CSV table of C-alpha atoms in Angstrom, one decimal:
chain,number,residue,atom,x,y,z
A,870,MET,CA,119.7,115.0,70.5
A,871,TYR,CA,118.2,114.7,73.9
A,872,THR,CA,116.8,112.4,76.7
A,873,ILE,CA,114.0,113.5,78.9
A,874,THR,CA,115.3,112.0,82.1
A,875,GLY,CA,119.1,112.1,81.5
A,876,GLY,CA,119.5,115.8,82.2
A,877,VAL,CA,120.4,116.7,78.6
A,878,THR,CA,118.6,119.9,77.5
A,879,ILE,CA,116.4,119.8,74.4
A,880,ILE,CA,117.5,122.5,72.0
A,881,MET,CA,115.2,123.4,69.2
A,882,ASN,CA,115.2,126.4,66.8
A,883,LEU,CA,112.0,128.5,66.9
A,884,THR,CA,111.1,127.9,63.3
A,885,ASP,CA,110.8,124.2,63.8
A,886,LEU,CA,109.0,124.6,67.2
A,887,LEU,CA,106.4,126.9,65.6
A,888,LYS,CA,105.5,124.4,62.9
A,889,SER,CA,101.6,124.2,62.5
A,890,VAL,CA,101.1,127.1,65.1
A,891,LYS,CA,99.0,129.8,63.5
A,892,ILE,CA,100.7,133.1,64.3
A,893,ASP,CA,98.5,136.2,63.9
A,894,SER,CA,101.1,138.9,64.3
A,895,SER,CA,104.2,139.9,66.4
A,896,TYR,CA,105.1,142.8,68.6
A,897,PRO,CA,106.7,145.1,68.0
A,898,ASN,CA,106.8,144.2,64.3
A,899,GLN,CA,109.3,141.4,65.1
A,900,LEU,CA,108.4,138.8,62.5
A,901,LYS,CA,111.4,139.9,60.5
A,902,THR,CA,113.5,138.3,63.2
A,903,GLU,CA,115.3,135.2,61.9
A,904,LEU,CA,113.3,132.7,63.9
A,905,ASP,CA,115.6,129.8,63.0
A,906,LYS,CA,118.4,131.5,64.8
A,907,ILE,CA,116.5,131.7,68.1
A,908,GLU,CA,117.1,128.6,70.2
A,909,ILE,CA,114.5,127.3,72.7
A,910,LYS,CA,115.5,125.0,75.5
A,911,LYS,CA,112.3,124.8,77.4
A,912,ILE,CA,108.5,125.5,77.2
A,913,ALA,CA,106.7,126.8,80.3
A,914,TYR,CA,103.2,128.0,81.0
A,915,HIS,CA,104.0,128.9,84.7
A,916,SER,CA,106.5,131.7,85.2
A,917,LYS,CA,108.1,129.9,88.2
A,918,GLU,CA,109.1,127.1,85.7
A,919,VAL,CA,111.0,129.5,83.4
A,920,ASP,CA,114.8,129.2,82.8
A,921,PRO,CA,117.0,130.9,80.3
A,922,ASN,CA,116.0,130.4,76.7
A,923,THR,CA,112.4,129.4,77.6
A,924,LEU,CA,109.4,130.0,75.4
A,925,PHE,CA,106.7,131.1,77.8
A,926,VAL,CA,103.0,130.6,76.9
A,927,CYS,CA,100.5,133.0,78.4
A,928,ILE,CA,97.3,131.0,79.3
A,929,LYS,CA,94.1,132.7,80.3
A,930,GLY,CA,92.6,130.6,83.1
A,931,ASN,CA,89.5,130.7,85.2
A,932,GLN,CA,91.3,132.1,88.2
A,933,THR,CA,94.3,133.8,86.8
A,934,ASN,CA,95.8,135.2,83.5
A,935,GLY,CA,99.2,134.1,82.4
A,936,HIS,CA,99.7,137.5,80.7
A,937,ASN,CA,100.0,139.0,84.1
A,938,TYR,CA,103.1,136.9,84.7
A,939,ALA,CA,104.9,137.6,81.4
A,940,LYS,CA,107.2,140.2,82.8
A,941,HIS,CA,108.3,137.8,85.6
A,942,ALA,CA,108.8,135.1,83.0
A,943,VAL,CA,111.1,137.5,81.0
A,944,SER,CA,113.1,138.4,84.2
A,945,GLN,CA,113.6,134.6,84.7
A,946,GLY,CA,115.0,134.2,81.2
A,947,ALA,CA,112.1,133.7,78.8
A,948,THR,CA,113.2,134.8,75.3
A,949,VAL,CA,109.9,134.3,73.4
A,950,ILE,CA,106.3,134.8,74.6
A,951,ILE,CA,103.2,133.4,73.1
A,952,VAL,CA,100.3,135.8,73.8
A,953,GLU,CA,96.6,136.4,73.0
A,954,ASP,CA,97.0,140.1,73.8
A,955,PHE,CA,100.2,142.0,73.3
A,956,ILE,CA,102.0,143.2,76.5
A,957,GLU,CA,103.6,146.6,76.7
A,958,ASP,CA,107.1,147.1,78.1
A,959,VAL,CA,108.3,143.5,77.4
A,960,GLU,CA,111.5,143.5,75.5
A,961,VAL,CA,111.4,140.1,73.9
A,962,LEU,CA,109.7,138.6,70.9
A,963,GLN,CA,105.9,138.3,71.4
A,964,LEU,CA,103.9,136.1,69.0
A,965,LYS,CA,100.2,136.6,69.1
A,966,VAL,CA,97.8,133.7,68.6
A,967,SER,CA,94.0,133.4,68.8
A,968,ASP,CA,94.1,130.4,71.2
A,969,SER,CA,97.2,130.0,73.5
A,970,ARG,CA,96.0,126.7,74.8
A,971,GLU,CA,95.9,125.2,71.4
A,972,ALA,CA,99.3,126.7,70.6
A,973,LEU,CA,100.7,125.2,73.8
A,974,ALA,CA,99.5,121.8,72.8
A,975,ILE,CA,101.0,122.0,69.3
A,976,LEU,CA,104.3,123.5,70.6
A,977,SER,CA,104.5,120.7,73.2
A,978,CYS,CA,104.0,118.0,70.6
A,979,ASN,CA,106.7,119.6,68.4
A,980,PHE,CA,109.1,120.0,71.3
A,981,PHE,CA,109.0,116.4,72.3
A,982,ASP,CA,108.8,115.2,68.7
A,983,HIS,CA,105.2,113.8,68.7
A,984,PRO,CA,105.8,111.0,71.3
A,985,SER,CA,102.2,109.7,71.2
A,986,LYS,CA,102.8,108.5,67.7
A,987,SER,CA,105.4,106.0,69.2
A,988,MET,CA,102.8,104.0,71.1
A,989,SER,CA,99.3,102.6,71.0
A,990,LEU,CA,97.2,105.1,72.9
A,991,PHE,CA,93.8,104.4,74.4
A,992,GLY,CA,91.7,107.3,75.8
A,993,VAL,CA,88.4,107.0,77.5
A,994,THR,CA,85.9,109.7,78.5
A,995,ALA,CA,82.9,109.2,80.8
A,996,THR,CA,81.2,110.7,83.7
A,997,ASN,CA,81.8,107.6,85.7
A,998,GLY,CA,84.2,104.6,85.3
A,999,LYS,CA,87.2,106.2,83.6
A,1000,THR,CA,89.7,105.2,86.2
A,1001,THR,CA,88.4,101.6,86.5
A,1002,ILE,CA,88.4,101.1,82.7
A,1003,THR,CA,92.0,102.3,82.3
A,1004,TYR,CA,93.2,100.0,85.1
A,1005,MET,CA,91.3,97.1,83.7
A,1006,THR,CA,92.8,97.8,80.2
A,1007,GLU,CA,96.2,98.0,81.9
A,1008,GLU,CA,95.7,94.4,83.3
A,1009,ILE,CA,94.9,93.2,79.8
A,1010,PHE,CA,98.1,94.7,78.5
A,1011,LYS,CA,100.1,93.1,81.3
A,1012,ALA,CA,98.4,89.7,80.7
A,1013,TYR,CA,99.8,89.9,77.1
A,1014,GLN,CA,103.2,90.9,78.6
A,1015,LEU,CA,103.2,94.3,77.0
A,1016,LYS,CA,105.2,97.2,78.4
A,1017,SER,CA,102.5,99.6,79.4
A,1018,GLY,CA,101.7,103.0,80.9
A,1019,LEU,CA,98.7,104.7,82.5
A,1020,ILE,CA,97.7,108.3,83.0
A,1021,GLY,CA,94.7,109.2,85.1
A,1022,THR,CA,93.1,110.5,88.3
A,1023,ILE,CA,95.2,108.6,90.7
A,1024,LEU,CA,98.6,108.3,89.2
A,1025,VAL,CA,100.9,108.3,86.1
A,1026,LYS,CA,102.4,104.9,85.7
A,1027,MET,CA,105.4,104.1,83.4
A,1028,ASP,CA,105.9,100.3,83.4
A,1029,LYS,CA,107.0,99.7,87.1
A,1030,GLU,CA,107.5,103.4,88.0
A,1031,PHE,CA,104.7,105.8,89.0
A,1032,GLU,CA,104.0,109.2,90.4
A,1033,MET,CA,100.8,110.7,91.9
A,1034,SER,CA,98.6,112.7,89.6
A,1035,ARG,CA,97.6,116.4,90.0
A,1036,LEU,CA,95.0,116.4,87.3
A,1037,THR,CA,92.9,113.6,85.8
A,1038,THR,CA,94.3,114.6,82.4
A,1039,PRO,CA,97.6,116.7,82.6
A,1040,GLU,CA,98.1,120.0,80.9
A,1041,SER,CA,99.3,119.5,77.3
A,1042,TYR,CA,103.0,120.2,78.0
A,1043,ASP,CA,103.1,117.8,81.0
A,1044,LEU,CA,101.1,115.2,79.0
A,1045,GLN,CA,103.5,115.2,76.1
A,1046,GLN,CA,106.4,115.1,78.5
A,1047,HIS,CA,104.9,112.0,80.1
A,1048,PHE,CA,104.6,110.4,76.6
A,1049,ALA,CA,108.2,111.3,75.9
A,1050,ARG,CA,109.4,109.6,79.1
A,1051,MET,CA,107.3,106.5,78.2
A,1052,ARG,CA,108.9,106.5,74.7
A,1053,GLU,CA,112.3,106.5,76.4
A,1054,ARG,CA,111.3,103.5,78.5
A,1055,GLU,CA,110.1,101.7,75.3
A,1056,ILE,CA,106.5,101.6,76.6
A,1057,THR,CA,104.3,100.4,73.7
A,1058,HIS,CA,100.7,100.7,75.1
A,1059,VAL,CA,99.2,103.4,77.2
A,1060,SER,CA,95.7,103.8,78.8
A,1061,MET,CA,94.6,107.3,79.8
A,1062,GLU,CA,91.5,109.1,81.2
A,1063,VAL,CA,90.3,112.0,79.2
A,1064,SER,CA,88.2,114.5,81.2
A,1065,SER,CA,85.7,116.8,79.6
A,1066,SER,CA,87.6,119.8,80.9
A,1067,ALA,CA,90.8,118.5,79.3
A,1068,LEU,CA,89.0,118.2,76.0
A,1069,GLU,CA,87.5,121.7,76.3
A,1070,LEU,CA,90.8,123.2,77.3
A,1071,LYS,CA,92.7,121.4,74.5
A,1072,ARG,CA,95.1,119.5,76.8
A,1073,VAL,CA,94.9,116.5,74.4
A,1074,TYR,CA,94.8,118.6,71.2
A,1075,ASN,CA,97.2,117.1,68.6
A,1076,THR,CA,97.6,113.9,70.6
A,1077,ASP,CA,97.5,110.7,68.4
A,1078,PHE,CA,94.9,108.4,69.9
A,1079,ASP,CA,94.6,104.9,68.4
A,1080,VAL,CA,91.5,103.9,70.4
A,1081,VAL,CA,88.9,106.2,72.0
A,1082,ALA,CA,85.9,105.4,74.1
A,1083,PHE,CA,82.8,107.3,75.3
A,1084,MET,CA,81.0,105.2,77.9
A,1085,ASN,CA,78.4,107.2,79.8
A,1086,ILE,CA,77.2,110.7,80.6
A,1087,SER,CA,75.2,112.3,83.4
A,1088,PRO,CA,74.9,115.9,84.5
A,1089,GLU,CA,77.1,115.9,87.6
A,1090,HIS,CA,80.0,117.8,86.1
A,1091,ILE,CA,78.0,120.6,84.3
A,1092,ARG,CA,79.5,123.2,86.7
A,1093,LEU,CA,82.7,123.0,84.7
A,1094,HIS,CA,80.9,123.9,81.5
A,1095,GLU,CA,78.3,126.4,80.3
A,1096,SER,CA,75.5,123.8,79.9
A,1097,PHE,CA,74.8,120.1,79.6
A,1098,ASP,CA,75.1,120.5,75.8
A,1099,ALA,CA,78.5,122.0,76.2
A,1100,TYR,CA,79.5,119.2,78.5
A,1101,PHE,CA,78.3,116.6,76.1
A,1102,ASP,CA,80.0,118.3,73.1
A,1103,ALA,CA,83.3,118.4,75.0
A,1104,LYS,CA,83.2,114.7,75.7
A,1105,ALA,CA,81.8,113.9,72.2
A,1106,SER,CA,84.8,115.7,70.6
A,1107,LEU,CA,87.0,112.7,71.6
A,1108,ILE,CA,84.9,110.6,69.2
A,1109,ARG,CA,84.1,113.2,66.6
A,1110,ASN,CA,87.8,114.1,66.2
A,1111,ALA,CA,89.1,110.5,66.1
A,1112,SER,CA,91.2,109.8,63.0
A,1113,ARG,CA,90.3,107.5,60.2
A,1114,LEU,CA,92.9,105.0,61.3
A,1115,SER,CA,91.6,104.8,64.9
A,1116,THR,CA,88.8,102.9,66.5
A,1117,ALA,CA,86.0,104.5,68.6
A,1118,ILE,CA,84.1,102.5,71.2
A,1119,LEU,CA,80.5,103.5,72.1
A,1120,ASN,CA,78.0,102.2,74.7
A,1121,LEU,CA,74.6,101.9,73.0
A,1122,ASP,CA,72.8,101.6,76.3
A,1123,GLU,CA,73.5,105.4,76.6
A,1124,PRO,CA,70.9,106.8,74.1
A,1125,LEU,CA,72.8,110.1,73.7
A,1126,LEU,CA,75.8,108.3,72.4
A,1127,ILE,CA,74.1,106.5,69.6
A,1128,PRO,CA,74.2,109.3,67.0
A,1129,LEU,CA,78.0,109.6,67.4
A,1130,GLU,CA,78.4,106.4,65.4
A,1131,LYS,CA,77.8,108.5,62.3
A,1132,GLU,CA,79.8,111.6,63.4
A,1133,THR,CA,83.3,110.2,63.2
A,1134,GLU,CA,85.8,109.0,60.6
A,1135,ALA,CA,87.0,106.3,63.0
A,1136,GLN,CA,86.0,102.6,62.8
A,1137,VAL,CA,83.2,102.3,65.4
A,1138,VAL,CA,82.7,99.3,67.6
A,1139,THR,CA,79.5,99.4,69.7
A,1140,PHE,CA,78.2,97.3,72.5
A,1141,GLY,CA,75.2,97.1,74.8
A,1142,ILE,CA,73.6,94.9,77.4
A,1143,LYS,CA,70.0,96.1,76.8
A,1144,ASN,CA,70.5,97.4,73.3
A,1145,LYS,CA,71.2,94.3,71.1
A,1146,SER,CA,71.9,96.1,67.8
A,1147,GLY,CA,75.6,96.8,68.3
A,1148,THR,CA,78.8,95.0,67.3
A,1149,ILE,CA,78.9,93.2,70.6
A,1150,THR,CA,76.1,92.0,72.9
A,1151,VAL,CA,76.2,89.9,76.2
A,1152,SER,CA,74.0,87.1,77.4
A,1153,ASP,CA,73.8,84.6,80.2
A,1154,ILE,CA,74.7,87.1,82.9
A,1155,HIS,CA,75.1,85.5,86.4
A,1156,PHE,CA,76.2,87.0,89.7
A,1157,LEU,CA,78.0,85.1,92.4
A,1158,SER,CA,78.5,87.2,95.6
A,1159,GLY,CA,77.9,90.2,93.4
A,1160,ILE,CA,80.6,89.3,90.9
A,1161,PRO,CA,79.3,88.9,87.3
A,1162,SER,CA,80.2,86.3,84.6
A,1163,PHE,CA,78.6,86.4,81.2
A,1164,THR,CA,78.9,85.4,77.5
A,1165,VAL,CA,80.3,87.9,75.0
A,1166,ASN,CA,78.8,87.7,71.6
A,1167,ILE,CA,80.7,89.4,68.7
A,1168,ARG,CA,77.9,89.8,66.2
A,1169,LYS,CA,79.7,91.9,63.5
A,1170,PRO,CA,83.3,91.6,62.4
A,1171,PHE,CA,85.7,94.6,63.0
A,1172,ASN,CA,89.3,95.3,62.3
A,1173,THR,CA,92.3,95.4,64.6
A,1174,LEU,CA,94.8,98.3,64.4
A,1175,SER,CA,97.1,96.2,62.3
A,1176,GLY,CA,94.2,95.4,59.8
A,1177,LYS,CA,93.4,91.9,61.0
A,1178,ILE,CA,89.7,91.0,61.2
A,1179,ILE,CA,88.0,90.0,64.4
A,1180,GLU,CA,85.4,87.5,63.2
A,1181,THR,CA,82.0,86.8,64.8
A,1182,THR,CA,82.3,84.5,67.8
A,1183,SER,CA,81.1,84.0,71.4
A,1184,PHE,CA,83.1,83.3,74.5
A,1185,ASP,CA,82.7,83.5,78.3
A,1186,LEU,CA,84.1,86.2,80.5
A,1187,GLU,CA,84.6,85.9,84.3
A,1188,MET,CA,85.3,88.9,86.5
A,1189,SER,CA,86.8,89.4,89.9
A,1190,VAL,CA,85.1,92.7,90.8
A,1191,PRO,CA,81.4,93.1,91.6
A,1192,GLY,CA,78.6,95.1,90.0
A,1193,TYR,CA,76.4,95.3,87.0
A,1194,HIS,CA,78.2,98.5,85.9
A,1195,SER,CA,81.4,96.4,85.9
A,1196,ILE,CA,80.2,94.6,82.8
A,1197,TYR,CA,80.3,97.9,80.8
A,1198,ASN,CA,83.8,98.6,82.0
A,1199,ALA,CA,84.9,95.1,81.0
A,1200,LEU,CA,83.4,95.4,77.5
A,1201,THR,CA,85.3,98.7,77.0
A,1202,ALA,CA,88.5,97.1,78.1
A,1203,LEU,CA,87.8,94.0,76.1
A,1204,VAL,CA,87.3,95.8,72.8
A,1205,THR,CA,90.4,97.9,73.4
A,1206,GLY,CA,92.4,94.7,73.9
A,1207,LEU,CA,91.0,93.0,70.9
A,1208,VAL,CA,91.6,96.0,68.7
A,1209,ASN,CA,95.2,96.0,69.9
A,1210,ASP,CA,95.6,92.5,68.5
A,1211,ILE,CA,95.6,90.8,71.9
A,1212,PRO,CA,94.2,87.2,71.7
A,1213,ILE,CA,90.9,86.5,73.4
A,1214,GLU,CA,92.4,84.2,76.0
A,1215,ASP,CA,94.8,87.0,77.2
A,1216,VAL,CA,91.9,89.5,77.3
A,1217,GLN,CA,90.0,87.0,79.4
A,1218,ARG,CA,92.9,86.5,81.7
A,1219,GLY,CA,93.6,90.2,82.1
A,1220,ILE,CA,90.0,91.0,83.0
A,1221,LYS,CA,89.9,88.1,85.5
A,1222,ASN,CA,93.2,89.4,87.0
A,1223,PHE,CA,91.7,92.8,87.6
A,1224,GLN,CA,91.1,93.1,91.4
A,1225,GLY,CA,89.7,96.7,91.4
A,1226,VAL,CA,90.9,100.2,92.1
A,1227,GLU,CA,91.3,101.9,95.5
A,1228,ARG,CA,88.1,103.5,96.7
A,1229,ARG,CA,86.0,102.1,93.8
A,1230,PHE,CA,83.8,99.6,95.7
A,1231,GLN,CA,86.9,98.4,97.4
A,1232,ILE,CA,86.4,95.5,99.7
A,1233,LEU,CA,88.6,96.3,102.7
A,1234,TYR,CA,87.5,93.4,104.9
A,1235,ASP,CA,85.6,90.2,104.1
A,1236,LYS,CA,85.4,87.7,107.0
A,1237,GLU,CA,82.7,87.6,109.6
A,1238,PHE,CA,81.5,90.9,108.2
A,1239,LYS,CA,82.2,92.9,105.1
A,1240,VAL,CA,83.7,96.5,104.9
A,1241,ILE,CA,83.4,98.3,101.5
A,1242,ASP,CA,84.9,101.7,100.7
A,1243,ASP,CA,83.3,103.5,97.7
A,1244,LEU,CA,83.8,107.0,96.4
A,1245,LEU,CA,80.3,108.3,96.1
A,1246,LEU,CA,80.8,111.5,94.2
A,1247,ASN,CA,77.4,111.8,92.4
A,1248,GLN,CA,74.0,110.1,92.0
A,1249,ASN,CA,75.2,107.7,89.4
A,1250,ASN,CA,78.0,106.5,91.8
A,1251,ILE,CA,75.4,106.0,94.5
A,1252,ASP,CA,73.0,104.1,92.2
A,1253,SER,CA,75.8,101.8,91.0
A,1254,CYS,CA,77.0,101.2,94.5
A,1255,MET,CA,73.5,100.3,95.8
A,1256,GLU,CA,72.9,98.1,92.7
A,1257,THR,CA,76.1,96.2,93.4
A,1258,ILE,CA,75.1,95.7,97.0
A,1259,SER,CA,71.8,94.3,95.9
A,1260,HIS,CA,73.7,91.3,94.5
A,1261,LEU,CA,75.4,90.6,97.8
A,1262,ASP,CA,74.2,88.3,100.6
A,1263,TYR,CA,73.8,90.2,103.9
A,1264,HIS,CA,71.6,90.5,106.9
A,1265,GLU,CA,72.2,94.2,107.9
A,1266,LEU,CA,73.5,97.2,106.0
A,1267,HIS,CA,75.2,100.1,107.7
A,1268,LEU,CA,76.1,103.2,105.8
A,1269,VAL,CA,78.8,105.6,106.9
A,1270,HIS,CA,78.9,108.7,104.8
A,1271,ALA,CA,81.6,111.4,105.2
A,1272,ILE,CA,80.4,114.9,104.6
A,1273,ARG,CA,82.9,117.6,103.7
A,1274,GLY,CA,83.1,120.9,105.5
């Protein structure tokens, strides 16, 4: 019996905690130990976070190796260590696995009793637009008066509470702890950004997604991966690994994403502005001061998460943020809302209510002149920004670009 925020410690026997974790061997020949008599009160992957009765997971990172901190973890009270390589002169139970990151993800889900299963979880991956899409989806949830949460680059939000983020997608233990806290607060719907590095490093492994989306890809983040193919495969795994009961959303105007429709067990809902072959198309696009309005055409029926059918229909959608790229963001959020059984009128209201995200083509001043702040991290960001500006009325354009270093 526990609460995550109430100060009561979780106590779990090691046998239950290790469920579904593939243990290769133990050291020194300790598998004969009665695991169900070992009680674990905490999991840690950083030795400074270790308390008595902690299970410590040794993670091999790009800059440091958790195995080097195992002895410090034991001195702090760790009673069990998960390793990829056995460590000499450590007098506690060592359990060897082939992938400690995967083990950490499974252990974390077990420790917090699979909290992602208690909510409708939407995860989106893309080179650009993840933050905006999650915030827009959050507005749709709010329009339908749902108690919602958000996890992403800027913050972790739990209904009306929030904390600033350290990573776009938290490490698996921290992620599952966030879900557990949301479950405590009876949050029912969560939107989260899923980065390529998080997918490759298995931070979302064993997480129960209900809706996943892959929106776009460009080569700006290749440095985090071995190649563009590795980068693509990391992102594509969110779609490829989606469950049979979930829904996957794909942007058909990105040619590389089209084959993924046949590479997943999930129900696939597709859309395009230029590509008209998908589930959803758009027409009658108009811009007023750069802000788009358009008609959404649902050309093929699809199911909601509860099994209801969204029939073919057309309806208008008005936005409050500028940019052609905003249409793609809106379509992603729209499908997520509809799949979650949210009525069209509430989806429309949520998208209309969305006023943008800090530093994402944020209009800071709009009187006798206009001041816009945009986070231009890569070429795609720059292209989208300039395309959006092309729909604005202005006489002179002044660019101020901050250069780091």
